[in-house]
Amino acid sequence: DGGITQSPKYLFRKEGQNVTLSCEQNLNHDAMYWYRQDPGQGLRLIYYSQIVNDFQKGDIAEGYSVSREKKESFPLTVTSAQKNPTAFYLCASRIGAQPQHFGDGTRLSIL
Amino acid sequence: AQTVTQSQPEMSVQEAETVTLSCTYDTSESDYYLFWYKQPPSRQMILVIRQEAYKQQNATENRFSVNFQKAAKSFSLKISDSQLGDAAMYFCAYRSASSNNNDMRFGAGTRLTVKP
């Protein structure tokens, strides 16, 4: 079955540590997105990519980095510069005018 | 930048009754898409319904329908014959149809409780 796979489901970060969240899709979608969701709030865009080797900052890109070396993969690194990383992270993908498909998310917590 | 507003943080409905969730948005564009997503406790984001701005007819999907008022920039979701499984967070979302503006804007969400 086609879909979006996010891993791990739960992740813990120590102070000063960088961590990477994985997002893989086998839907052959061109565009991929990373969102952050805080408790009781909507989704805020971190980064998005419309094509391989190209990506743009969203509203809250500071403290995060991404890469898009393959169409299927769009990993998100939460760097030590992100001072409040505890949140639920959602990856999504889209093709053409279709709605976004979402992964099941990764919950990141600080140790 | 486009903004999406959901003015009802929480709503409650009796099982089998009808409930309407409100959403307004701000944009200067004429061509765009609107969506309602459902997020149950599992945190999955599930597409409920979509509306293309150029279509005058309101979208429907089984028990879910929308009231799209383009001039008023309003996009409400009506859930008929509410079921216990409808309990979730509901997010309204906007996306430009322009290829140069690719991101989706979400409202803050409405938490729907369904009472048996």
Coordinates of C-alpha atoms in Angstrom, one line a residue:
Chain A
D1 CA 0.0 0.0 0.0
G2 CA 1.2 3.5 -0.8
G3 CA 1.6 6.0 2.0
I4 CA 3.9 8.1 4.2
T5 CA 6.0 6.6 6.8
Q6 CA 7.4 8.6 9.7
S7 CA 9.9 7.3 12.1
P8 CA 10.4 7.0 15.0
K9 CA 7.0 7.4 16.5
Y10 CA 8.6 8.7 19.8
L11 CA 11.9 10.5 20.1
F12 CA 13.8 11.9 23.0
R13 CA 16.4 14.6 22.7
K14 CA 19.1 15.6 25.2
E15 CA 20.1 19.2 25.7
G16 CA 22.5 20.3 22.9
Q17 CA 21.8 17.3 20.7
N18 CA 20.7 17.3 17.1
V19 CA 18.0 14.7 16.2
T20 CA 16.7 13.7 12.8
L21 CA 13.1 12.7 12.0
S22 CA 12.5 10.5 9.1
C23 CA 9.8 10.9 6.4
E24 CA 9.5 8.5 3.5
Q25 CA 6.7 8.3 0.9
N26 CA 6.0 5.9 -1.9
L27 CA 3.2 7.8 -3.4
N28 CA 5.4 9.4 -6.1
H29 CA 4.4 12.8 -4.8
D30 CA 6.5 15.8 -5.8
A31 CA 5.9 18.1 -2.8
M32 CA 6.6 17.3 0.8
Y33 CA 6.0 19.3 4.0
W34 CA 7.0 19.3 7.6
Y35 CA 4.6 20.7 10.2
R36 CA 4.8 21.3 14.0
Q37 CA 1.8 20.9 16.2
D38 CA 1.8 22.1 19.8
P39 CA -0.9 20.9 22.3
G40 CA -4.3 22.3 21.5
Q41 CA -3.0 24.2 18.5
G42 CA -3.1 23.9 14.7
L43 CA -0.3 23.0 12.4
R44 CA 2.5 25.4 11.6
L45 CA 4.7 24.9 8.6
I46 CA 8.4 24.4 9.2
Y47 CA 9.8 23.6 5.7
Y48 CA 8.5 22.4 2.4
S49 CA 9.9 21.1 -0.8
Q50 CA 8.3 21.1 -4.2
I51 CA 11.1 19.2 -6.0
V52 CA 14.3 17.3 -5.4
N53 CA 17.2 19.4 -4.2
D54 CA 15.0 22.4 -3.5
F55 CA 13.2 23.5 -0.4
Q56 CA 11.8 26.6 1.2
K57 CA 11.4 27.9 4.7
G58 CA 8.0 28.0 6.3
D59 CA 6.8 30.1 9.2
I60 CA 8.9 28.6 11.9
A61 CA 12.1 27.3 10.2
E62 CA 14.5 28.6 12.8
G63 CA 16.3 25.8 14.6
Y64 CA 15.4 23.3 11.9
S65 CA 17.0 22.0 8.8
V66 CA 16.0 19.7 5.9
S67 CA 17.3 18.0 2.8
R68 CA 15.6 16.6 -0.3
E69 CA 18.2 14.4 -2.0
K70 CA 15.6 11.9 -3.2
K71 CA 12.0 12.3 -4.2
E72 CA 10.8 9.8 -1.6
S73 CA 12.6 11.2 1.4
F74 CA 12.4 14.5 3.3
P75 CA 14.2 14.2 6.7
L76 CA 13.9 16.9 9.3
T77 CA 16.8 17.7 11.7
V78 CA 15.9 19.5 14.9
T79 CA 19.1 21.3 15.9
S80 CA 20.3 22.4 19.3
A81 CA 19.4 25.9 18.2
Q82 CA 15.7 25.0 18.6
K83 CA 15.2 25.9 22.2
N84 CA 11.6 24.5 22.5
P85 CA 11.5 21.4 20.4
T86 CA 8.9 19.4 22.4
A87 CA 6.0 19.0 20.0
F88 CA 4.3 16.6 17.6
Y89 CA 5.8 16.6 14.1
L90 CA 3.8 15.8 11.0
C91 CA 5.1 15.1 7.5
A92 CA 2.9 15.4 4.5
S93 CA 3.1 15.0 0.7
R94 CA 1.1 16.1 -2.3
I95 CA 0.9 15.9 -6.0
G96 CA -0.8 18.4 -8.3
A97 CA -4.0 19.8 -7.0
Q98 CA -4.7 16.9 -4.7
P99 CA -5.0 17.3 -0.9
Q100 CA -2.1 16.6 1.3
H101 CA -1.6 13.1 2.7
F102 CA -0.1 12.9 6.2
G103 CA 2.1 10.5 8.0
D104 CA 1.3 9.3 11.5
G105 CA 3.6 11.8 13.2
T106 CA 6.6 11.8 15.5
R107 CA 6.4 13.0 19.1
L108 CA 9.6 14.6 20.2
S109 CA 10.3 15.2 23.9
I110 CA 13.3 16.7 25.8
L111 CA 15.1 14.5 28.4
Chain B
A1 CA -0.4 36.1 4.1
Q2 CA -3.6 34.1 4.2
T3 CA -5.0 33.3 7.6
V4 CA -7.6 30.8 8.8
T5 CA -9.8 31.4 11.8
Q6 CA -11.8 28.8 13.7
S7 CA -13.7 30.8 16.4
Q8 CA -15.0 27.7 18.3
P9 CA -12.3 26.0 20.3
E10 CA -14.8 23.4 21.5
M11 CA -18.2 22.2 20.4
S12 CA -20.5 19.5 21.7
V13 CA -23.3 17.5 20.0
Q14 CA -25.7 14.8 21.0
E15 CA -25.4 11.6 19.1
A16 CA -27.6 11.5 16.0
E17 CA -27.9 15.3 16.0
T18 CA -26.4 17.9 13.7
V19 CA -23.5 20.2 14.4
T20 CA -21.9 23.0 12.4
L21 CA -18.3 24.0 12.8
S22 CA -17.3 27.5 11.7
C23 CA -14.3 28.6 9.7
T24 CA -13.4 32.0 8.1
Y25 CA -10.3 32.9 6.1
D26 CA -8.6 35.9 4.7
T27 CA -7.2 36.0 1.2
S28 CA -6.8 38.3 -1.7
E29 CA -6.7 35.4 -4.2
S30 CA -9.6 34.3 -6.3
D31 CA -8.5 30.7 -6.9
Y32 CA -7.8 28.4 -4.0
Y33 CA -8.8 25.2 -2.2
L34 CA -10.4 24.7 1.2
F35 CA -10.3 21.6 3.3
W36 CA -11.6 20.1 6.5
Y37 CA -9.3 17.6 8.3
K38 CA -10.2 15.4 11.2
Q39 CA -7.6 14.5 13.9
P40 CA -8.8 11.8 16.3
P41 CA -6.9 10.9 19.4
S42 CA -4.5 8.8 17.3
R43 CA -3.2 12.1 15.9
Q44 CA -3.7 11.0 12.3
M45 CA -4.8 13.8 10.0
I46 CA -7.7 12.5 7.9
L47 CA -9.2 14.5 5.1
V48 CA -12.9 14.9 5.6
I49 CA -13.9 17.1 2.7
R50 CA -12.5 19.6 0.1
Q51 CA -13.9 22.5 -1.8
E52 CA -12.5 24.3 -4.9
A53 CA -13.2 28.0 -4.8
Y54 CA -14.3 28.1 -8.4
K55 CA -17.1 25.7 -7.8
Q56 CA -20.3 27.3 -6.6
Q57 CA -21.8 24.0 -5.5
N58 CA -21.2 23.0 -1.9
A59 CA -19.2 19.8 -1.5
T60 CA -20.8 16.8 0.3
E61 CA -19.3 13.5 1.5
N62 CA -22.0 11.3 3.1
R63 CA -22.9 12.9 6.4
F64 CA -20.5 15.8 5.9
S65 CA -21.3 18.9 4.0
V66 CA -20.0 22.4 3.7
N67 CA -21.5 25.8 3.4
F68 CA -19.0 27.7 1.2
Q69 CA -19.7 31.5 1.1
K70 CA -16.9 32.9 -1.1
A71 CA -17.9 36.6 -0.7
A72 CA -18.0 36.2 3.0
K73 CA -14.9 34.1 3.1
S74 CA -16.7 31.5 5.2
F75 CA -16.4 27.7 5.0
S76 CA -18.4 25.9 7.6
L77 CA -18.7 22.1 8.1
K78 CA -22.0 20.5 8.9
I79 CA -22.0 17.0 10.4
S80 CA -25.3 15.3 10.2
D81 CA -26.4 12.3 12.3
S82 CA -23.4 12.6 14.5
Q83 CA -21.7 9.4 15.6
L84 CA -19.4 8.7 18.5
G85 CA -16.6 8.2 16.1
D86 CA -16.9 11.8 14.9
A87 CA -15.3 13.0 18.2
A88 CA -12.0 14.6 17.2
M89 CA -10.2 17.8 16.5
Y90 CA -11.3 19.4 13.3
F91 CA -9.1 21.7 11.3
C92 CA -10.0 24.0 8.5
A93 CA -7.3 24.6 6.0
Y94 CA -6.6 26.9 3.0
R95 CA -4.3 26.4 0.1
S96 CA -3.6 28.7 -2.8
A97 CA -4.1 27.3 -6.3
S98 CA -1.0 29.3 -7.4
S99 CA 2.0 27.1 -8.0
N100 CA 4.1 29.9 -6.5
N101 CA 2.3 29.6 -3.2
N102 CA 2.4 26.0 -2.2
D103 CA 1.8 25.8 1.5
M104 CA -1.4 25.1 3.4
R105 CA -2.7 27.3 6.2
F106 CA -4.5 25.7 9.1
G107 CA -6.9 27.1 11.7
A108 CA -6.3 26.4 15.4
G109 CA -8.9 23.7 15.4
T110 CA -12.2 22.9 17.0
R111 CA -12.5 20.0 19.5
L112 CA -15.8 18.2 18.9
T113 CA -17.3 16.1 21.6
V114 CA -20.1 13.7 20.8
K115 CA -22.4 12.8 23.8
P116 CA -24.1 9.4 23.8

